[in-house]
Amino acid sequence: MSIAKSLSEEQITKIQAWADAGTELSEIQKLLGTELNVGATYLETRFLLDDLGIEIHVEPEPEPEPEPEPEPESEQMPEAALDSEDHPGAEQAEEPGLENDAHATVTIDTVQRPGAIVSGRVTFDGGESAAWWLDQMGRLGMDSDNSDFKPSEPQLMIFQRELQRVIQEKGL
């Protein structure tokens, strides 16, 4: 015999109220036993709701508030710095003051740095080298092997241009 056939209208109304309030199925199963003296397994409770045409009302979860964008750290450059076509300083690489034979060697790691979508190493003219990474927020970070070394603006421009070229070659 179906449990639904043995319930009164008042009991069905209570079950409907629980479901409308968003009560989970396992809690409805417990309430059937404690408040209505109706013993039912979890599966029987599911079938009971189906037989009665009752659906559990589920409140949509509120949209999480967007996290504020973190301030770029002093050693990080914005993602726009990678795009030399849109970066106003990119033309400076061709201007006097930058050595046309200056270069940076950029490599991409085969195993990416934790938290990075792409990472690698750069070696500047003069032999100074650093680890670099691009995180999920599009921020470029750099950690020099020599804590006293800070790349100059021309070195950063050359690095950015070379990084963009290497990333495009790899199809990333």
Short mmCIF file of N, CA and C in Angstrom, two decimals:
data_model
loop_
_atom_site.label_atom_id
_atom_site.label_comp_id
_atom_site.label_asym_id
_atom_site.label_seq_id
_atom_site.Cartn_x
_atom_site.Cartn_y
_atom_site.Cartn_z
N MET A 1 0.84 -1.17 0.00
CA MET A 1 0.00 0.00 0.00
C MET A 1 0.89 1.24 0.00
N SER A 2 0.53 2.20 -0.78
CA SER A 2 1.28 3.44 -0.89
C SER A 2 1.07 4.29 0.36
N ILE A 3 2.16 4.92 0.82
CA ILE A 3 2.06 5.81 1.99
C ILE A 3 1.14 6.98 1.67
N ALA A 4 1.17 7.44 0.44
CA ALA A 4 0.38 8.60 0.05
C ALA A 4 -1.11 8.36 0.26
N LYS A 5 -1.59 7.13 0.05
CA LYS A 5 -3.01 6.82 0.20
C LYS A 5 -3.45 6.82 1.65
N SER A 6 -2.49 6.65 2.57
CA SER A 6 -2.85 6.59 3.99
C SER A 6 -2.75 7.94 4.69
N LEU A 7 -2.36 9.00 3.98
CA LEU A 7 -2.21 10.33 4.59
C LEU A 7 -3.49 11.14 4.49
N SER A 8 -3.74 11.94 5.52
CA SER A 8 -4.89 12.84 5.50
C SER A 8 -4.50 14.11 4.74
N GLU A 9 -5.50 14.91 4.41
CA GLU A 9 -5.26 16.19 3.73
C GLU A 9 -4.39 17.11 4.59
N GLU A 10 -4.62 17.07 5.90
CA GLU A 10 -3.83 17.91 6.82
C GLU A 10 -2.36 17.49 6.79
N GLN A 11 -2.08 16.19 6.76
CA GLN A 11 -0.71 15.70 6.70
C GLN A 11 -0.05 16.08 5.37
N ILE A 12 -0.80 15.95 4.30
CA ILE A 12 -0.27 16.31 2.98
C ILE A 12 0.05 17.81 2.93
N THR A 13 -0.81 18.62 3.56
CA THR A 13 -0.58 20.07 3.61
C THR A 13 0.71 20.37 4.38
N LYS A 14 0.97 19.63 5.47
CA LYS A 14 2.21 19.83 6.24
C LYS A 14 3.42 19.47 5.39
N ILE A 15 3.33 18.36 4.69
CA ILE A 15 4.45 17.92 3.84
C ILE A 15 4.70 18.97 2.76
N GLN A 16 3.62 19.49 2.17
CA GLN A 16 3.75 20.53 1.14
C GLN A 16 4.42 21.77 1.72
N ALA A 17 4.06 22.14 2.94
CA ALA A 17 4.65 23.32 3.59
C ALA A 17 6.15 23.11 3.83
N TRP A 18 6.53 21.91 4.24
CA TRP A 18 7.95 21.62 4.46
C TRP A 18 8.72 21.76 3.14
N ALA A 19 8.16 21.20 2.08
CA ALA A 19 8.83 21.25 0.78
C ALA A 19 8.91 22.69 0.27
N ASP A 20 7.84 23.47 0.48
CA ASP A 20 7.83 24.87 0.05
C ASP A 20 8.86 25.70 0.81
N ALA A 21 9.14 25.29 2.04
CA ALA A 21 10.12 26.01 2.86
C ALA A 21 11.55 25.61 2.49
N GLY A 22 11.71 24.66 1.55
CA GLY A 22 13.04 24.25 1.13
C GLY A 22 13.67 23.19 2.00
N THR A 23 12.86 22.51 2.81
CA THR A 23 13.37 21.46 3.68
C THR A 23 13.92 20.33 2.82
N GLU A 24 15.11 19.86 3.16
CA GLU A 24 15.74 18.79 2.38
C GLU A 24 15.00 17.48 2.57
N LEU A 25 15.16 16.59 1.61
CA LEU A 25 14.45 15.32 1.61
C LEU A 25 14.74 14.51 2.87
N SER A 26 15.99 14.48 3.31
CA SER A 26 16.32 13.70 4.52
C SER A 26 15.63 14.28 5.75
N GLU A 27 15.48 15.61 5.80
CA GLU A 27 14.79 16.24 6.93
C GLU A 27 13.29 15.96 6.87
N ILE A 28 12.72 15.95 5.66
CA ILE A 28 11.30 15.61 5.52
C ILE A 28 11.07 14.18 5.99
N GLN A 29 12.01 13.29 5.66
CA GLN A 29 11.91 11.90 6.13
C GLN A 29 11.86 11.86 7.65
N LYS A 30 12.71 12.63 8.32
CA LYS A 30 12.71 12.66 9.79
C LYS A 30 11.41 13.25 10.33
N LEU A 31 10.94 14.33 9.70
CA LEU A 31 9.70 14.97 10.16
C LEU A 31 8.50 14.04 9.99
N LEU A 32 8.49 13.24 8.94
CA LEU A 32 7.41 12.27 8.77
C LEU A 32 7.32 11.36 9.99
N GLY A 33 8.47 10.92 10.47
CA GLY A 33 8.49 10.02 11.62
C GLY A 33 8.17 10.73 12.92
N THR A 34 8.74 11.93 13.15
CA THR A 34 8.57 12.60 14.44
C THR A 34 7.24 13.33 14.55
N GLU A 35 6.78 13.97 13.50
CA GLU A 35 5.57 14.79 13.59
C GLU A 35 4.31 14.07 13.10
N LEU A 36 4.49 13.14 12.15
CA LEU A 36 3.30 12.48 11.60
C LEU A 36 3.23 10.98 11.93
N ASN A 37 4.21 10.49 12.65
CA ASN A 37 4.25 9.06 13.00
C ASN A 37 4.17 8.16 11.77
N VAL A 38 4.85 8.57 10.71
CA VAL A 38 4.88 7.78 9.49
C VAL A 38 6.33 7.38 9.25
N GLY A 39 6.59 6.08 9.37
CA GLY A 39 7.95 5.59 9.13
C GLY A 39 8.16 5.40 7.64
N ALA A 40 9.24 5.99 7.10
CA ALA A 40 9.53 5.85 5.67
C ALA A 40 11.04 5.92 5.46
N THR A 41 11.49 5.11 4.53
CA THR A 41 12.91 5.20 4.16
C THR A 41 13.11 6.44 3.30
N TYR A 42 14.34 6.74 3.03
CA TYR A 42 14.66 7.89 2.19
C TYR A 42 14.01 7.73 0.81
N LEU A 43 14.15 6.53 0.23
CA LEU A 43 13.58 6.26 -1.09
C LEU A 43 12.05 6.32 -1.04
N GLU A 44 11.46 5.79 0.02
CA GLU A 44 10.00 5.86 0.15
C GLU A 44 9.54 7.31 0.27
N THR A 45 10.32 8.14 0.95
CA THR A 45 9.99 9.56 1.08
C THR A 45 10.04 10.23 -0.29
N ARG A 46 11.06 9.89 -1.08
CA ARG A 46 11.18 10.44 -2.44
C ARG A 46 9.96 10.03 -3.27
N PHE A 47 9.58 8.75 -3.21
CA PHE A 47 8.41 8.27 -3.94
C PHE A 47 7.13 8.94 -3.45
N LEU A 48 7.04 9.16 -2.13
CA LEU A 48 5.87 9.82 -1.56
C LEU A 48 5.70 11.20 -2.16
N LEU A 49 6.78 11.96 -2.20
CA LEU A 49 6.70 13.32 -2.78
C LEU A 49 6.32 13.24 -4.25
N ASP A 50 6.87 12.26 -4.97
CA ASP A 50 6.51 12.10 -6.37
C ASP A 50 5.02 11.76 -6.52
N ASP A 51 4.53 10.83 -5.68
CA ASP A 51 3.12 10.43 -5.75
C ASP A 51 2.20 11.61 -5.47
N LEU A 52 2.61 12.48 -4.53
CA LEU A 52 1.78 13.63 -4.16
C LEU A 52 1.99 14.82 -5.10
N GLY A 53 2.98 14.71 -6.00
CA GLY A 53 3.26 15.81 -6.92
C GLY A 53 3.90 17.00 -6.21
N ILE A 54 4.64 16.74 -5.17
CA ILE A 54 5.28 17.80 -4.38
C ILE A 54 6.74 17.89 -4.77
N GLU A 55 7.16 19.11 -5.04
CA GLU A 55 8.57 19.36 -5.34
C GLU A 55 9.16 20.23 -4.25
N ILE A 56 10.38 19.92 -3.87
CA ILE A 56 11.07 20.71 -2.85
C ILE A 56 11.52 22.01 -3.48
N HIS A 57 11.14 23.11 -2.84
CA HIS A 57 11.51 24.44 -3.33
C HIS A 57 12.96 24.72 -2.95
N VAL A 58 13.75 25.00 -3.95
CA VAL A 58 15.16 25.29 -3.70
C VAL A 58 15.41 26.76 -4.00
N GLU A 59 15.88 27.49 -2.99
CA GLU A 59 16.22 28.89 -3.16
C GLU A 59 17.49 28.99 -3.98
N PRO A 60 17.49 29.83 -5.00
CA PRO A 60 18.75 29.99 -5.73
C PRO A 60 19.78 30.65 -4.81
N GLU A 61 21.01 30.15 -4.90
CA GLU A 61 22.05 30.73 -4.06
C GLU A 61 22.37 32.13 -4.55
N PRO A 62 22.57 33.04 -3.61
CA PRO A 62 22.88 34.41 -4.03
C PRO A 62 24.22 34.45 -4.74
N GLU A 63 24.30 35.35 -5.71
CA GLU A 63 25.55 35.54 -6.43
C GLU A 63 26.62 36.02 -5.46
N PRO A 64 27.78 35.39 -5.47
CA PRO A 64 28.83 35.89 -4.58
C PRO A 64 29.29 37.26 -5.05
N GLU A 65 29.58 38.11 -4.07
CA GLU A 65 30.04 39.44 -4.42
C GLU A 65 31.43 39.33 -5.02
N PRO A 66 31.67 40.08 -6.10
CA PRO A 66 33.00 39.99 -6.70
C PRO A 66 34.06 40.49 -5.73
N GLU A 67 35.19 39.78 -5.75
CA GLU A 67 36.29 40.19 -4.88
C GLU A 67 36.93 41.43 -5.47
N PRO A 68 37.34 42.35 -4.61
CA PRO A 68 38.00 43.53 -5.15
C PRO A 68 39.30 43.12 -5.82
N GLU A 69 39.61 43.79 -6.92
CA GLU A 69 40.84 43.48 -7.64
C GLU A 69 42.03 43.89 -6.79
N PRO A 70 42.96 42.94 -6.57
CA PRO A 70 44.10 43.28 -5.72
C PRO A 70 45.01 44.30 -6.40
N GLU A 71 45.67 45.08 -5.56
CA GLU A 71 46.63 46.06 -6.05
C GLU A 71 47.81 45.30 -6.63
N PRO A 72 48.30 45.70 -7.80
CA PRO A 72 49.47 45.02 -8.32
C PRO A 72 50.67 45.28 -7.42
N GLU A 73 51.46 44.23 -7.21
CA GLU A 73 52.65 44.37 -6.39
C GLU A 73 53.71 45.09 -7.20
N SER A 74 54.69 45.62 -6.52
CA SER A 74 55.71 46.42 -7.19
C SER A 74 56.47 45.62 -8.24
N GLU A 75 56.60 44.31 -8.06
CA GLU A 75 57.33 43.50 -9.03
C GLU A 75 56.42 42.94 -10.11
N GLN A 76 55.13 43.28 -10.09
CA GLN A 76 54.21 42.74 -11.08
C GLN A 76 53.78 43.82 -12.04
N MET A 77 53.56 43.39 -13.29
CA MET A 77 53.12 44.30 -14.33
C MET A 77 51.74 43.88 -14.78
N PRO A 78 50.86 44.81 -15.17
CA PRO A 78 49.53 44.42 -15.62
C PRO A 78 49.60 43.62 -16.92
N GLU A 79 48.53 42.86 -17.17
CA GLU A 79 48.46 42.03 -18.36
C GLU A 79 48.63 42.86 -19.61
N ALA A 80 48.12 44.07 -19.62
CA ALA A 80 48.22 44.93 -20.79
C ALA A 80 49.68 45.14 -21.18
N ALA A 81 50.58 44.99 -20.24
CA ALA A 81 51.99 45.18 -20.54
C ALA A 81 52.50 44.11 -21.49
N LEU A 82 51.81 42.96 -21.58
CA LEU A 82 52.21 41.91 -22.51
C LEU A 82 51.88 42.25 -23.94
N ASP A 83 50.89 43.07 -24.17
CA ASP A 83 50.43 43.37 -25.51
C ASP A 83 51.16 44.59 -26.04
N SER A 84 52.24 44.39 -26.76
CA SER A 84 53.07 45.50 -27.20
C SER A 84 52.34 46.39 -28.18
N GLU A 85 51.34 45.87 -28.92
CA GLU A 85 50.63 46.71 -29.87
C GLU A 85 49.80 47.76 -29.16
N ASP A 86 49.24 47.44 -27.99
CA ASP A 86 48.42 48.39 -27.26
C ASP A 86 49.18 49.12 -26.18
N HIS A 87 50.41 48.72 -25.91
CA HIS A 87 51.17 49.31 -24.82
C HIS A 87 51.91 50.54 -25.32
N PRO A 88 51.59 51.73 -24.81
CA PRO A 88 52.20 52.94 -25.34
C PRO A 88 53.71 52.96 -25.23
N GLY A 89 54.28 52.28 -24.27
CA GLY A 89 55.72 52.29 -24.10
C GLY A 89 56.43 51.33 -25.04
N ALA A 90 55.69 50.49 -25.76
CA ALA A 90 56.32 49.49 -26.60
C ALA A 90 57.14 50.13 -27.71
N GLU A 91 56.70 51.27 -28.20
CA GLU A 91 57.44 51.94 -29.26
C GLU A 91 58.80 52.41 -28.76
N GLN A 92 58.95 52.58 -27.44
CA GLN A 92 60.20 53.05 -26.90
C GLN A 92 61.34 52.08 -27.20
N ALA A 93 61.02 50.84 -27.42
CA ALA A 93 62.06 49.86 -27.70
C ALA A 93 62.80 50.20 -28.98
N GLU A 94 62.17 50.92 -29.89
CA GLU A 94 62.79 51.28 -31.14
C GLU A 94 63.43 52.66 -31.09
N GLU A 95 63.19 53.40 -30.01
CA GLU A 95 63.71 54.76 -29.90
C GLU A 95 65.16 54.75 -29.48
N PRO A 96 65.85 55.87 -29.73
CA PRO A 96 67.22 55.97 -29.24
C PRO A 96 67.21 55.83 -27.73
N GLY A 97 68.29 55.30 -27.19
CA GLY A 97 68.35 55.08 -25.74
C GLY A 97 68.24 53.61 -25.43
N LEU A 98 67.57 52.85 -26.31
CA LEU A 98 67.53 51.40 -26.16
C LEU A 98 68.50 50.82 -27.18
N GLU A 99 69.30 49.92 -26.72
CA GLU A 99 70.24 49.30 -27.64
C GLU A 99 69.47 48.34 -28.53
N ASN A 100 69.65 48.49 -29.85
CA ASN A 100 68.92 47.63 -30.77
C ASN A 100 69.39 46.19 -30.69
N ASP A 101 70.62 45.95 -30.22
CA ASP A 101 71.09 44.58 -30.11
C ASP A 101 70.81 43.98 -28.73
N ALA A 102 70.20 44.74 -27.83
CA ALA A 102 69.85 44.22 -26.50
C ALA A 102 68.79 43.15 -26.65
N HIS A 103 68.86 42.15 -25.79
CA HIS A 103 67.85 41.09 -25.86
C HIS A 103 67.67 40.43 -24.50
N ALA A 104 66.62 39.62 -24.44
CA ALA A 104 66.33 38.81 -23.27
C ALA A 104 65.95 37.43 -23.79
N THR A 105 66.42 36.40 -23.10
CA THR A 105 66.08 35.03 -23.47
C THR A 105 64.98 34.56 -22.54
N VAL A 106 63.84 34.21 -23.14
CA VAL A 106 62.66 33.80 -22.36
C VAL A 106 62.37 32.34 -22.64
N THR A 107 62.18 31.56 -21.57
CA THR A 107 61.78 30.17 -21.71
C THR A 107 60.48 29.94 -20.94
N ILE A 108 59.74 28.90 -21.32
CA ILE A 108 58.49 28.55 -20.64
C ILE A 108 58.71 27.22 -19.93
N ASP A 109 58.32 27.14 -18.68
CA ASP A 109 58.46 25.92 -17.89
C ASP A 109 57.59 24.81 -18.45
N THR A 110 58.09 23.57 -18.39
CA THR A 110 57.26 22.43 -18.79
C THR A 110 56.28 22.09 -17.68
N VAL A 111 56.68 22.31 -16.43
CA VAL A 111 55.78 22.15 -15.29
C VAL A 111 55.55 23.56 -14.73
N GLN A 112 54.30 24.00 -14.78
CA GLN A 112 53.99 25.38 -14.41
C GLN A 112 54.07 25.59 -12.91
N ARG A 113 54.45 26.79 -12.54
CA ARG A 113 54.52 27.23 -11.15
C ARG A 113 53.11 27.15 -10.55
N PRO A 114 52.96 26.70 -9.29
CA PRO A 114 51.63 26.65 -8.67
C PRO A 114 50.96 28.03 -8.68
N GLY A 115 49.70 28.06 -9.10
CA GLY A 115 48.94 29.30 -9.14
C GLY A 115 49.14 30.09 -10.42
N ALA A 116 49.96 29.60 -11.34
CA ALA A 116 50.24 30.32 -12.58
C ALA A 116 49.60 29.59 -13.75
N ILE A 117 49.15 30.37 -14.75
CA ILE A 117 48.65 29.73 -15.96
C ILE A 117 49.81 29.46 -16.92
N VAL A 118 50.88 30.24 -16.78
CA VAL A 118 52.10 30.00 -17.53
C VAL A 118 53.25 30.62 -16.73
N SER A 119 54.41 29.97 -16.77
CA SER A 119 55.57 30.47 -16.04
C SER A 119 56.83 30.06 -16.78
N GLY A 120 57.94 30.67 -16.38
CA GLY A 120 59.19 30.34 -17.02
C GLY A 120 60.34 31.12 -16.43
N ARG A 121 61.40 31.30 -17.26
CA ARG A 121 62.59 32.01 -16.81
C ARG A 121 62.98 33.01 -17.89
N VAL A 122 63.66 34.06 -17.47
CA VAL A 122 64.20 35.05 -18.39
C VAL A 122 65.65 35.33 -17.99
N THR A 123 66.50 35.46 -19.01
CA THR A 123 67.88 35.86 -18.78
C THR A 123 68.11 37.14 -19.56
N PHE A 124 68.50 38.20 -18.86
CA PHE A 124 68.74 39.50 -19.47
C PHE A 124 70.18 39.61 -19.92
N ASP A 125 70.46 40.62 -20.79
CA ASP A 125 71.84 40.94 -21.13
C ASP A 125 72.58 41.19 -19.83
N GLY A 126 73.79 40.76 -19.75
CA GLY A 126 74.56 40.94 -18.53
C GLY A 126 74.48 39.72 -17.63
N GLY A 127 73.66 38.73 -17.99
CA GLY A 127 73.62 37.48 -17.25
C GLY A 127 72.63 37.42 -16.09
N GLU A 128 71.97 38.52 -15.74
CA GLU A 128 70.98 38.46 -14.65
C GLU A 128 69.77 37.66 -15.12
N SER A 129 69.24 36.82 -14.23
CA SER A 129 68.09 36.00 -14.61
C SER A 129 67.02 36.05 -13.52
N ALA A 130 65.81 35.65 -13.92
CA ALA A 130 64.68 35.71 -13.00
C ALA A 130 63.64 34.69 -13.43
N ALA A 131 62.84 34.27 -12.46
CA ALA A 131 61.65 33.46 -12.75
C ALA A 131 60.52 34.44 -13.03
N TRP A 132 59.64 34.11 -13.95
CA TRP A 132 58.47 34.95 -14.24
C TRP A 132 57.24 34.03 -14.28
N TRP A 133 56.06 34.65 -14.10
CA TRP A 133 54.80 33.90 -14.16
C TRP A 133 53.66 34.84 -14.51
N LEU A 134 52.64 34.26 -15.07
CA LEU A 134 51.40 34.96 -15.38
C LEU A 134 50.30 34.23 -14.63
N ASP A 135 49.62 34.93 -13.69
CA ASP A 135 48.61 34.25 -12.87
C ASP A 135 47.23 34.30 -13.51
N GLN A 136 46.24 33.68 -12.85
CA GLN A 136 44.88 33.60 -13.38
C GLN A 136 44.23 34.96 -13.54
N MET A 137 44.72 35.96 -12.83
CA MET A 137 44.15 37.31 -12.92
C MET A 137 44.81 38.11 -14.04
N GLY A 138 45.75 37.49 -14.75
CA GLY A 138 46.42 38.17 -15.83
C GLY A 138 47.58 39.04 -15.38
N ARG A 139 48.02 38.85 -14.14
CA ARG A 139 49.12 39.65 -13.62
C ARG A 139 50.44 38.95 -13.90
N LEU A 140 51.42 39.72 -14.31
CA LEU A 140 52.74 39.20 -14.59
C LEU A 140 53.61 39.46 -13.38
N GLY A 141 54.27 38.42 -12.88
CA GLY A 141 55.15 38.56 -11.73
C GLY A 141 56.56 38.12 -12.09
N MET A 142 57.52 38.63 -11.34
CA MET A 142 58.91 38.29 -11.61
C MET A 142 59.66 38.21 -10.29
N ASP A 143 60.51 37.21 -10.17
CA ASP A 143 61.33 37.02 -8.97
C ASP A 143 62.76 36.82 -9.42
N SER A 144 63.59 37.84 -9.22
CA SER A 144 64.97 37.81 -9.67
C SER A 144 65.80 36.86 -8.82
N ASP A 145 66.77 36.18 -9.47
CA ASP A 145 67.67 35.29 -8.74
C ASP A 145 68.57 36.10 -7.80
N ASN A 146 68.90 37.32 -8.19
CA ASN A 146 69.72 38.23 -7.40
C ASN A 146 68.79 39.27 -6.78
N SER A 147 68.65 39.25 -5.46
CA SER A 147 67.69 40.15 -4.80
C SER A 147 68.04 41.63 -5.00
N ASP A 148 69.27 41.95 -5.38
CA ASP A 148 69.65 43.34 -5.61
C ASP A 148 69.34 43.81 -7.03
N PHE A 149 69.06 42.87 -7.92
CA PHE A 149 68.80 43.22 -9.32
C PHE A 149 67.34 43.57 -9.53
N LYS A 150 67.13 44.71 -10.16
CA LYS A 150 65.78 45.11 -10.58
C LYS A 150 65.90 45.51 -12.04
N PRO A 151 65.17 44.83 -12.94
CA PRO A 151 65.31 45.16 -14.36
C PRO A 151 64.94 46.62 -14.63
N SER A 152 65.68 47.22 -15.55
CA SER A 152 65.40 48.60 -15.95
C SER A 152 64.18 48.61 -16.87
N GLU A 153 63.65 49.79 -17.12
CA GLU A 153 62.50 49.91 -18.03
C GLU A 153 62.83 49.34 -19.41
N PRO A 154 63.99 49.68 -20.00
CA PRO A 154 64.30 49.09 -21.31
C PRO A 154 64.38 47.56 -21.25
N GLN A 155 64.95 47.01 -20.18
CA GLN A 155 65.02 45.56 -20.06
C GLN A 155 63.63 44.95 -19.96
N LEU A 156 62.74 45.60 -19.20
CA LEU A 156 61.37 45.11 -19.08
C LEU A 156 60.64 45.15 -20.42
N MET A 157 60.88 46.21 -21.19
CA MET A 157 60.22 46.33 -22.50
C MET A 157 60.68 45.20 -23.42
N ILE A 158 61.98 44.94 -23.41
CA ILE A 158 62.52 43.86 -24.24
C ILE A 158 61.97 42.52 -23.76
N PHE A 159 61.93 42.32 -22.44
CA PHE A 159 61.37 41.09 -21.88
C PHE A 159 59.92 40.90 -22.30
N GLN A 160 59.12 41.95 -22.19
CA GLN A 160 57.70 41.85 -22.54
C GLN A 160 57.53 41.48 -24.01
N ARG A 161 58.32 42.12 -24.87
CA ARG A 161 58.23 41.85 -26.31
C ARG A 161 58.61 40.39 -26.58
N GLU A 162 59.69 39.92 -25.96
CA GLU A 162 60.15 38.55 -26.17
C GLU A 162 59.15 37.55 -25.57
N LEU A 163 58.60 37.85 -24.41
CA LEU A 163 57.61 36.98 -23.78
C LEU A 163 56.39 36.83 -24.68
N GLN A 164 55.92 37.93 -25.22
CA GLN A 164 54.76 37.87 -26.11
C GLN A 164 55.06 36.99 -27.32
N ARG A 165 56.25 37.14 -27.89
CA ARG A 165 56.64 36.34 -29.05
C ARG A 165 56.67 34.85 -28.71
N VAL A 166 57.30 34.50 -27.58
CA VAL A 166 57.42 33.09 -27.18
C VAL A 166 56.04 32.49 -26.89
N ILE A 167 55.18 33.23 -26.21
CA ILE A 167 53.83 32.73 -25.90
C ILE A 167 53.04 32.51 -27.17
N GLN A 168 53.14 33.44 -28.13
CA GLN A 168 52.43 33.27 -29.39
C GLN A 168 52.96 32.07 -30.17
N GLU A 169 54.28 31.87 -30.17
CA GLU A 169 54.87 30.71 -30.84
C GLU A 169 54.34 29.39 -30.27
N LYS A 170 54.18 29.35 -28.94
CA LYS A 170 53.70 28.13 -28.27
C LYS A 170 52.19 27.96 -28.40
N GLY A 171 51.51 29.01 -28.87
CA GLY A 171 50.06 28.94 -29.04
C GLY A 171 49.30 29.02 -27.74
N LEU A 172 49.87 29.69 -26.74
CA LEU A 172 49.22 29.81 -25.44
C LEU A 172 48.35 31.03 -25.36
#
